[in-house]
Short mmCIF file of C-alpha atoms in Angstrom, two decimals:
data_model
loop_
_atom_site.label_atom_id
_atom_site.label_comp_id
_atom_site.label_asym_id
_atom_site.label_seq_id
_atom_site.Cartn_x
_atom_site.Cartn_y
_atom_site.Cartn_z
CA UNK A 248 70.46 74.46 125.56
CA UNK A 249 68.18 76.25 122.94
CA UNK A 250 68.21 79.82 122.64
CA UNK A 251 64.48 80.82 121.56
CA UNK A 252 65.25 84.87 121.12
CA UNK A 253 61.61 85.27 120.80
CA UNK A 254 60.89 84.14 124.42
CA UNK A 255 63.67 86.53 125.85
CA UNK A 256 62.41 89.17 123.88
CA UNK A 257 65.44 89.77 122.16
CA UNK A 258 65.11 91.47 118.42
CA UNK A 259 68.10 89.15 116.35
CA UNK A 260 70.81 91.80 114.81
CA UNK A 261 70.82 89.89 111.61
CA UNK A 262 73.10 90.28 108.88
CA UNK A 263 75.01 93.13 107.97
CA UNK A 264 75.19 94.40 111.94
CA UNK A 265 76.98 94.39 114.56
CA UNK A 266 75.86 93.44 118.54
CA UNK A 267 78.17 94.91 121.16
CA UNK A 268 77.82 93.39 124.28
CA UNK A 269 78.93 92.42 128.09
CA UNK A 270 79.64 89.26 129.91
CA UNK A 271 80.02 90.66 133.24
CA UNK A 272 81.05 88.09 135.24
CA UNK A 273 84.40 88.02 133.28
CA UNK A 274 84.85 91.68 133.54
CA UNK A 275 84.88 91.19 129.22
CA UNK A 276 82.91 93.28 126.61
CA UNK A 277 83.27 93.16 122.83
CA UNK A 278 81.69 93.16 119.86
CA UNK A 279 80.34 89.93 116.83
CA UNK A 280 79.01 90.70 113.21
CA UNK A 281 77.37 88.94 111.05
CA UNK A 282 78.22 90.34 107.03
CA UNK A 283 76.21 89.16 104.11
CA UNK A 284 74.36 91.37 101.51
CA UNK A 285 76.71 94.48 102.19
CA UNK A 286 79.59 92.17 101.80
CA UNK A 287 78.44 90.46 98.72
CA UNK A 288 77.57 93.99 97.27
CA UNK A 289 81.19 95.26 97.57
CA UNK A 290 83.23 92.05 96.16
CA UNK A 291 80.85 91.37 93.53
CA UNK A 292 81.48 95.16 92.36
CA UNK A 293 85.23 94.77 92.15
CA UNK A 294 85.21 90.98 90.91
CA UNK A 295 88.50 90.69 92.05
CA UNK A 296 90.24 87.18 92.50
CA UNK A 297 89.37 84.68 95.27
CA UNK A 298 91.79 84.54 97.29
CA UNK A 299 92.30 88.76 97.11
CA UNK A 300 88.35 88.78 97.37
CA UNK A 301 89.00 86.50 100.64
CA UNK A 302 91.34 89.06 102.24
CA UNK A 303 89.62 92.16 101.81
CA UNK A 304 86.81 90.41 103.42
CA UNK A 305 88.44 89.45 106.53
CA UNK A 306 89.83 93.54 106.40
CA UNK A 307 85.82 94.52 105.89
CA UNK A 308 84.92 92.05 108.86
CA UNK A 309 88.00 93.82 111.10
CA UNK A 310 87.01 97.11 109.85
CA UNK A 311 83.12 96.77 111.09
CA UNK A 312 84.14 95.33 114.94
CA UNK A 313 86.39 98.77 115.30
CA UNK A 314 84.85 101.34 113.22
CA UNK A 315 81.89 100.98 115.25
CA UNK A 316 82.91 101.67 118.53
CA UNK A 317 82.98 105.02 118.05
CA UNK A 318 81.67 107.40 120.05
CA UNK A 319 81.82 110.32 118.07
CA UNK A 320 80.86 111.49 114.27
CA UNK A 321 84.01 110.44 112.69
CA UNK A 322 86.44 108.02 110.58
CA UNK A 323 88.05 104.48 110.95
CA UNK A 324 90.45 103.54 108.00
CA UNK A 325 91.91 100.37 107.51
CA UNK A 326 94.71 100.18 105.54
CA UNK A 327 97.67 97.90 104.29
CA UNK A 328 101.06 98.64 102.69
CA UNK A 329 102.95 95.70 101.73
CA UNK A 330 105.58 94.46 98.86
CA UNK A 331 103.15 91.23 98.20
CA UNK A 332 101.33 91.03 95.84
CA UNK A 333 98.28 92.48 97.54
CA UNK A 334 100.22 96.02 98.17
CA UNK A 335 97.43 97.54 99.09
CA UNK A 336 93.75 97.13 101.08
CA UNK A 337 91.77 100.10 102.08
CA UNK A 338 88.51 99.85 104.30
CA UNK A 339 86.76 103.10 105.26
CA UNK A 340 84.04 103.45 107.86
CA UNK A 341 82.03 106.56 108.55
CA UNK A 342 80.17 106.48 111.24
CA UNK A 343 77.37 105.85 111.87
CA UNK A 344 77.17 103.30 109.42
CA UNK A 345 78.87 103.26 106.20
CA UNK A 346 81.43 101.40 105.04
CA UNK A 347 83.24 101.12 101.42
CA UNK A 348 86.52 99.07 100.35
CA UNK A 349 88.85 98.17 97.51
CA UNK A 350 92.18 96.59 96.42
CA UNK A 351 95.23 97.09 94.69
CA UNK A 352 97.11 93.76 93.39
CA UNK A 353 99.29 92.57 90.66
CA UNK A 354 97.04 90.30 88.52
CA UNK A 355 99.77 88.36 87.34
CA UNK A 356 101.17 87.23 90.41
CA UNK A 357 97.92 86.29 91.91
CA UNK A 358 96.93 84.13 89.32
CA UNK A 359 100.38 82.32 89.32
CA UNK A 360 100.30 81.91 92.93
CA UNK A 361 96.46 80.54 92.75
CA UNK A 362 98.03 78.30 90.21
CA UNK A 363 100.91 77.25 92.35
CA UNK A 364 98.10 76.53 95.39
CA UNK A 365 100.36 78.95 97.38
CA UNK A 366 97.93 82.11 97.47
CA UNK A 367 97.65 82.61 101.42
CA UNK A 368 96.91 85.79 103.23
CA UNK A 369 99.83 85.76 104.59
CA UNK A 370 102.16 85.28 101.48
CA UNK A 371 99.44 87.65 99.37
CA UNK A 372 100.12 90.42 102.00
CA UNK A 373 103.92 90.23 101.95
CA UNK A 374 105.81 92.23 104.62
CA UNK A 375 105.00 95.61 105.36
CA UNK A 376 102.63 97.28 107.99
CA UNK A 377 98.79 97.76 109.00
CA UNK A 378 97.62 101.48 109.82
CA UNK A 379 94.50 102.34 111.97
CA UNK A 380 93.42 105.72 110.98
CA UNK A 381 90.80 107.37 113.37
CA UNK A 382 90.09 110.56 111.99
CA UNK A 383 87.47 112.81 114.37
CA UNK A 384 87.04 115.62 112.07
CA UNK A 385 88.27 118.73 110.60
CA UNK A 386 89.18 120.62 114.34
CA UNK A 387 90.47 117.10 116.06
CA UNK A 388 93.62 115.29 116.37
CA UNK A 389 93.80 112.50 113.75
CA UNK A 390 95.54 109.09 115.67
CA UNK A 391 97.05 106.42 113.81
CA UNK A 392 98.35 103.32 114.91
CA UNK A 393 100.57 100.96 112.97
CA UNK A 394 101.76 97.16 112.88
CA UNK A 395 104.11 95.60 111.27
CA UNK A 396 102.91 92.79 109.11
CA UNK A 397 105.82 90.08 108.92
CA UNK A 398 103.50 87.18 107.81
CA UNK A 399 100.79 87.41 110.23
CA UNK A 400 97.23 87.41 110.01
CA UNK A 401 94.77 90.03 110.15
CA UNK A 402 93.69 88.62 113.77
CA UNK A 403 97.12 88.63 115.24
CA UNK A 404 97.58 92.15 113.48
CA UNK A 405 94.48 93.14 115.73
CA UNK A 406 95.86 91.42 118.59
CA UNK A 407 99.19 93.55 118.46
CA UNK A 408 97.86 96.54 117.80
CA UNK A 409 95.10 96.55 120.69
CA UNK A 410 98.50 95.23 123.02
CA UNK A 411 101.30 97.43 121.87
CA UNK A 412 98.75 100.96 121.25
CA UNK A 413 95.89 100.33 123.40
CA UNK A 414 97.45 98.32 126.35
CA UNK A 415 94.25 96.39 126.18
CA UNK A 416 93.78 92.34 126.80
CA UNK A 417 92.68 91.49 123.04
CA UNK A 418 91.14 88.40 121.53
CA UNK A 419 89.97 88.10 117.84
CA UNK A 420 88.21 85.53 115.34
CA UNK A 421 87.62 86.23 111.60
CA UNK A 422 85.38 84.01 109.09
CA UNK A 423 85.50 84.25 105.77
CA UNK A 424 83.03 81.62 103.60
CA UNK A 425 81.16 81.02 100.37
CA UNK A 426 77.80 80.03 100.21
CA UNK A 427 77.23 78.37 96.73
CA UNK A 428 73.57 77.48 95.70
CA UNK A 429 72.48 75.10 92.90
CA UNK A 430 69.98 76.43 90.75
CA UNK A 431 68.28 75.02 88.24
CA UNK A 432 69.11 74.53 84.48
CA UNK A 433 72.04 76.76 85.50
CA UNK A 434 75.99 76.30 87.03
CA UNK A 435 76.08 76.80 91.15
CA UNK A 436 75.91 80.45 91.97
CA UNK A 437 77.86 82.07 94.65
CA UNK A 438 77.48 84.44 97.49
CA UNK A 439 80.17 86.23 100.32
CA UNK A 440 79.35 85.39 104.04
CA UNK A 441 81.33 86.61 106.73
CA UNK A 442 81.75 87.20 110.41
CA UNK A 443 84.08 87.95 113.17
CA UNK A 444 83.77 88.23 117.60
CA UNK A 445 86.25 90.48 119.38
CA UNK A 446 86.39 90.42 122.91
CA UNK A 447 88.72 92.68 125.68
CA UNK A 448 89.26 92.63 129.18
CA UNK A 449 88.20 95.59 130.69
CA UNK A 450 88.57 95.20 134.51
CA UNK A 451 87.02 97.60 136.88
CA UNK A 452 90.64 97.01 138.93
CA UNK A 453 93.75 98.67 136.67
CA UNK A 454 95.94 95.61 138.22
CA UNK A 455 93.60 92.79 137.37
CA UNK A 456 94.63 94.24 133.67
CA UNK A 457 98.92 94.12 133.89
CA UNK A 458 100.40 92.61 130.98
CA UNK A 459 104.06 91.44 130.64
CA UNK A 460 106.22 94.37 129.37
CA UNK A 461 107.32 93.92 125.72
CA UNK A 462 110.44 93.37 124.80
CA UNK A 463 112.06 96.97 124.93
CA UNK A 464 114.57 95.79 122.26
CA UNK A 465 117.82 97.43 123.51
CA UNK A 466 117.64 95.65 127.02
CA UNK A 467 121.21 94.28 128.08
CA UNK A 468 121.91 90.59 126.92
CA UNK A 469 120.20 88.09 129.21
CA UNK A 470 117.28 90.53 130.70
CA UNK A 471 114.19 88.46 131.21
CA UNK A 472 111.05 90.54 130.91
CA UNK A 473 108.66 91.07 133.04
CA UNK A 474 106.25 88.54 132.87
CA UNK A 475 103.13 88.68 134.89
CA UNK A 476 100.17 85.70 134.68
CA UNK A 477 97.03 86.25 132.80
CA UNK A 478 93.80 86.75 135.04
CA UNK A 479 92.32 83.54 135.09
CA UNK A 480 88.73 85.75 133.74
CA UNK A 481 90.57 86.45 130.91
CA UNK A 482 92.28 83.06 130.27
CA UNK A 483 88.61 81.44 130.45
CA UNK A 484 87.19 84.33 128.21
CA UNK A 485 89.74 83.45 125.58
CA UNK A 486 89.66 80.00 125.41
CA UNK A 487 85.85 80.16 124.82
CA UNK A 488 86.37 82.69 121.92
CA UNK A 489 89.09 80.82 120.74
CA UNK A 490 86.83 77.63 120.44
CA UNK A 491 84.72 79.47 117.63
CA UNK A 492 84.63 77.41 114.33
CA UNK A 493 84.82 79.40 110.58
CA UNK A 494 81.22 77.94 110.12
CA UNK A 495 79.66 79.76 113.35
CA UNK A 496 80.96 82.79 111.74
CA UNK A 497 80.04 82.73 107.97
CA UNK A 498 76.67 80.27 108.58
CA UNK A 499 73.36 82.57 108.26
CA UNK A 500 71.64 80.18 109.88
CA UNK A 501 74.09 80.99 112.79
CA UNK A 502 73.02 84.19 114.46
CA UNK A 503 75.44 86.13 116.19
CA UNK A 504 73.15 85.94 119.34
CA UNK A 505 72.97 82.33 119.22
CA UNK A 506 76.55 81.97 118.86
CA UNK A 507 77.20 84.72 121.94
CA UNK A 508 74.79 82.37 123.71
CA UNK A 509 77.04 79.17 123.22
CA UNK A 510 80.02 80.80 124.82
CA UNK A 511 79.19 83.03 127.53
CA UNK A 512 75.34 81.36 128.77
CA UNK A 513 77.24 80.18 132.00
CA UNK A 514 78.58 83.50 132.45
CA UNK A 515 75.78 85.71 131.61
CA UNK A 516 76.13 87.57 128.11
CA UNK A 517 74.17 91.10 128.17
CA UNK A 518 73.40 92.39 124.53
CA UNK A 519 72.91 95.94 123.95
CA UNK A 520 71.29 97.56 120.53
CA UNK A 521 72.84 96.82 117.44
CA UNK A 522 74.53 99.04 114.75
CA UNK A 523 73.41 98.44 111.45
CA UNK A 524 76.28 98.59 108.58
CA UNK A 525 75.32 100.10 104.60
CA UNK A 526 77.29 99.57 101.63
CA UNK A 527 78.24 103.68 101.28
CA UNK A 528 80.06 105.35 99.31
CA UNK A 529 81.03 109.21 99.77
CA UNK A 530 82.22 110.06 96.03
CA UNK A 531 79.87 112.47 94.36
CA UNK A 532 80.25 114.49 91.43
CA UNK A 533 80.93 118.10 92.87
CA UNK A 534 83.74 116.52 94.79
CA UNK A 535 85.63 115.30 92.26
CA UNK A 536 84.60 118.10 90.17
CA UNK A 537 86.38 120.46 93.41
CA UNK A 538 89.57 118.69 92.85
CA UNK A 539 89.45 118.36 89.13
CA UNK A 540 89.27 122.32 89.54
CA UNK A 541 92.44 122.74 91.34
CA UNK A 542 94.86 121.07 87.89
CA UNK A 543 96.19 123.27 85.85
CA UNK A 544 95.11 123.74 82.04
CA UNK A 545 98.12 121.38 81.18
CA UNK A 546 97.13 118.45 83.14
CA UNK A 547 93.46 118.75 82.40
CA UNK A 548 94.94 118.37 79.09
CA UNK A 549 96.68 115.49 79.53
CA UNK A 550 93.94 113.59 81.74
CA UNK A 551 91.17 114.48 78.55
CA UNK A 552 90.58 111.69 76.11
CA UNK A 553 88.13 112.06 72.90
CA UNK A 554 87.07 116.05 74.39
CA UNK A 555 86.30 114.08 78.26
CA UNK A 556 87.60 113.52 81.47
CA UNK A 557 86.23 110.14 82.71
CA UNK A 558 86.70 109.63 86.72
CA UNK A 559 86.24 106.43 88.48
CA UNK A 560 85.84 105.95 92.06
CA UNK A 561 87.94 102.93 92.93
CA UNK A 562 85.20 102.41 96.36
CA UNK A 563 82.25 102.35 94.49
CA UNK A 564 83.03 101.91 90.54
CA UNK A 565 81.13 104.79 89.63
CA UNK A 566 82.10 107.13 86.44
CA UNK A 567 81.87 110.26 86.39
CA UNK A 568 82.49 112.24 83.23
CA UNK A 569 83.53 115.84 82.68
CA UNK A 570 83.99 117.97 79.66
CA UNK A 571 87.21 119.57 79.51
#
C-alpha cells in the first residue's frame, strides 16, 4: 500500500524532528526521528573518527527520542563513563528543542583498533555505565538513572534502563548511515544520516503491563523468578519494530511517516505534531566570563598564555578570549 501524506492531509515531520505517536489498538505509543542537517552540523564540527563519529550519533539519535518527551522546561543529559577507549559521550537536550554533543577518546587507540578492523561500539565503549540526567530546574529534584554498560549496545542500554527504572515494556531501533555523493571533477563527499523508533506499552489495565521480576541477586540457590508471559499486543508490537532495517532509518527518501505506516497500517497509527530539533549551543561569553571570575589571581595566571585566556567550548568549538 502507498502512503500519499498529501491525500490524508498529513504535514511530513522531515528531517531533524521527531513524530510522537499512538497505535491504539496495541495499547503502544512512542516516538521515530529522522536526523540529517543537525546531525551533520555537529560531527562535521568535531571531525572526530568514524567509528567514534558513529557512536555519538546513535547517543544523539537516543538522546532526541527521550529528551523530547518532556513535559516541562527542562534538561535530558546523556552521558557515558567507560575505561574504552571512548571514556566519555555527552548529549545535552534543552527543551524545547536544542540539542549539542561531544566526545572524549584516546586517538591512539582508535586508530589502532580501526586498523585492526576491531573498532565496534561495543569494544569502543568498554565497561562502565550510562547515566540519564533529567534535570527540571533550579527549585526541582534532579533524577538520574544509570546502566551498566558490560558490552551492550546503546539500544539494549535503553531497553534496561526503561525496564529496571521505569518498569515500562521498552523496544528500541537505532540507524546510523553515510550518504556519500559523487560530484564532479572532485572525490565523493560525505554526509551523517540517522534515525531511530522507540515504542512502549502503555496499557490502560496495570496487569496487562506485569513483567517478570529481575533477578534480586541474593535469592537462595535454585529460586526461579517470577516469570510472567508477554501480552500478546506487545509481542506483535515488537516484532514489527524489530523488523525495521538500518536503511528505513538513515534513507531521506524514507520518511518517518511512511515508515510508521509500514508497521502499524493494520493497526491504526495516530500521529500527533512534531517537535522540531536545532543544533544549540548554550555557551556564551558572560558565562564563561562568570566562572573565569570565581579563580583566583594564581590560576588566572597559570591558565594566561601570550597576556590571554583562550576558552573553548567542547559542544560547540567556539573560542572565546579574555584578557587577563
Amino acid at each position: 500500500m502507498a502512503l500519499n501524506l498529501d491525500e490524508l492531509g498529513i504535514t511530513p515531520a522531515g528531517l531533524d524532528a521527531v513524530r510522537p505517536f499512538a497505535v491504539e489498538g496495541l495499547d503502544v505509543r512512542g516516538r521515530a526521528v529522522a536526523l540529517g542537517p543537525v546531525l551533520e552540523a555537529i560531527l562535521d564540527r568535531h571531525a572526530y573518527p568514524e567509528p567514534v563519529s558513529r557512536l555519538l550519533a546513535e547517543a544523539i539519535v537516543l538522546t532526541s527520542l527521550l529528551g523530547t518527551s518532556l513535559k516541562f522546561e527542562g534538561r535530558f543529559t546523556l552521558q557515558t563513563q567507560t575505561d574504552g577507549p571512548v571514556s566519555m559521550l555527552v548529549v545535552d537536550f534543552a527543551s524545547p528543542d536544542a540539542i549539542r554533543a561531544c566526545a572524549t577518546f584516546d586517538a591512539v587507540q582508535v586508530e589502532e583498533l580501526m586498523e585492526a578492523g576491531k573498532a565496534t561500539p561495543e569494544v569502543l565503549l568498554g565497561h562502565g555505565h550510562l547515566a540519564m540526567t533529567i534535570d527540571q530546574g533550579r527549585h526541582m529534584q534532579r533524577y538520574q538513572g544509570l546502566v551498566e554498560l558490560d558490552g551492550i549496545t546503546f539500544e539494549e542500554a535503553a531497553r534496561r534502563y526503561f525496564e529496571r527504572s521505569e518498569q515500562i515494556p521498552t523496544e528500541i531501533r537505532l540507524g546510523v548511515g553515510e550518504l556519500f555523493t559523487r560530484n564532479e571533477g572532485e572525490g565523493p563527499s560525505r554526509t551523517w544520516t540517522a534515525g531511530g523508533v522507540l515504542i512502549q506499552f502503555l496499557p490502560e489495565a496495570p496487569e496487562r503491563m506485569q513483567q517478570a521480576d529481575i533477578h534480586p541477586g541474593d535469592a537462595p540457590e535454585g529460586t526461579e523468578p517470577h516469570e510472567i508471559e508477554e501480552d500478546d499486543a506487545w509481542v506483535e508490537a515488537k516484532v514489527l519494530v524489530e523488523t525495521v532495517k538500518d536503511v528505513e532509518l538513515t534513507d531521506p527518501e524514507v520518511s518517518v511517516e511512511m515508515l510508521l505506516f509500514r508497521l502499524f497500517h493494520e493497526r491504526g497509527v495516530r500521529l500527533f505534531e512534531s517537535q522540531p530539533l536545532a543544533d544549540k549551543c548554550r555557551c556564551s561569553r558572560d558565562k564563561i566570563e562568570n566562572v573565569l571570575a570565581g579563580f583566583s589571581d594564581e590560576e588566572v595566571e597559570d591558565m594566561t598564555v601570550e597576556g590571554k585566556i583562550v576558552v573553548t567550548c567542547e559542544f560547540c568549538s567556539t573560542h572565546y578570549e579574555f584578557d587577563k
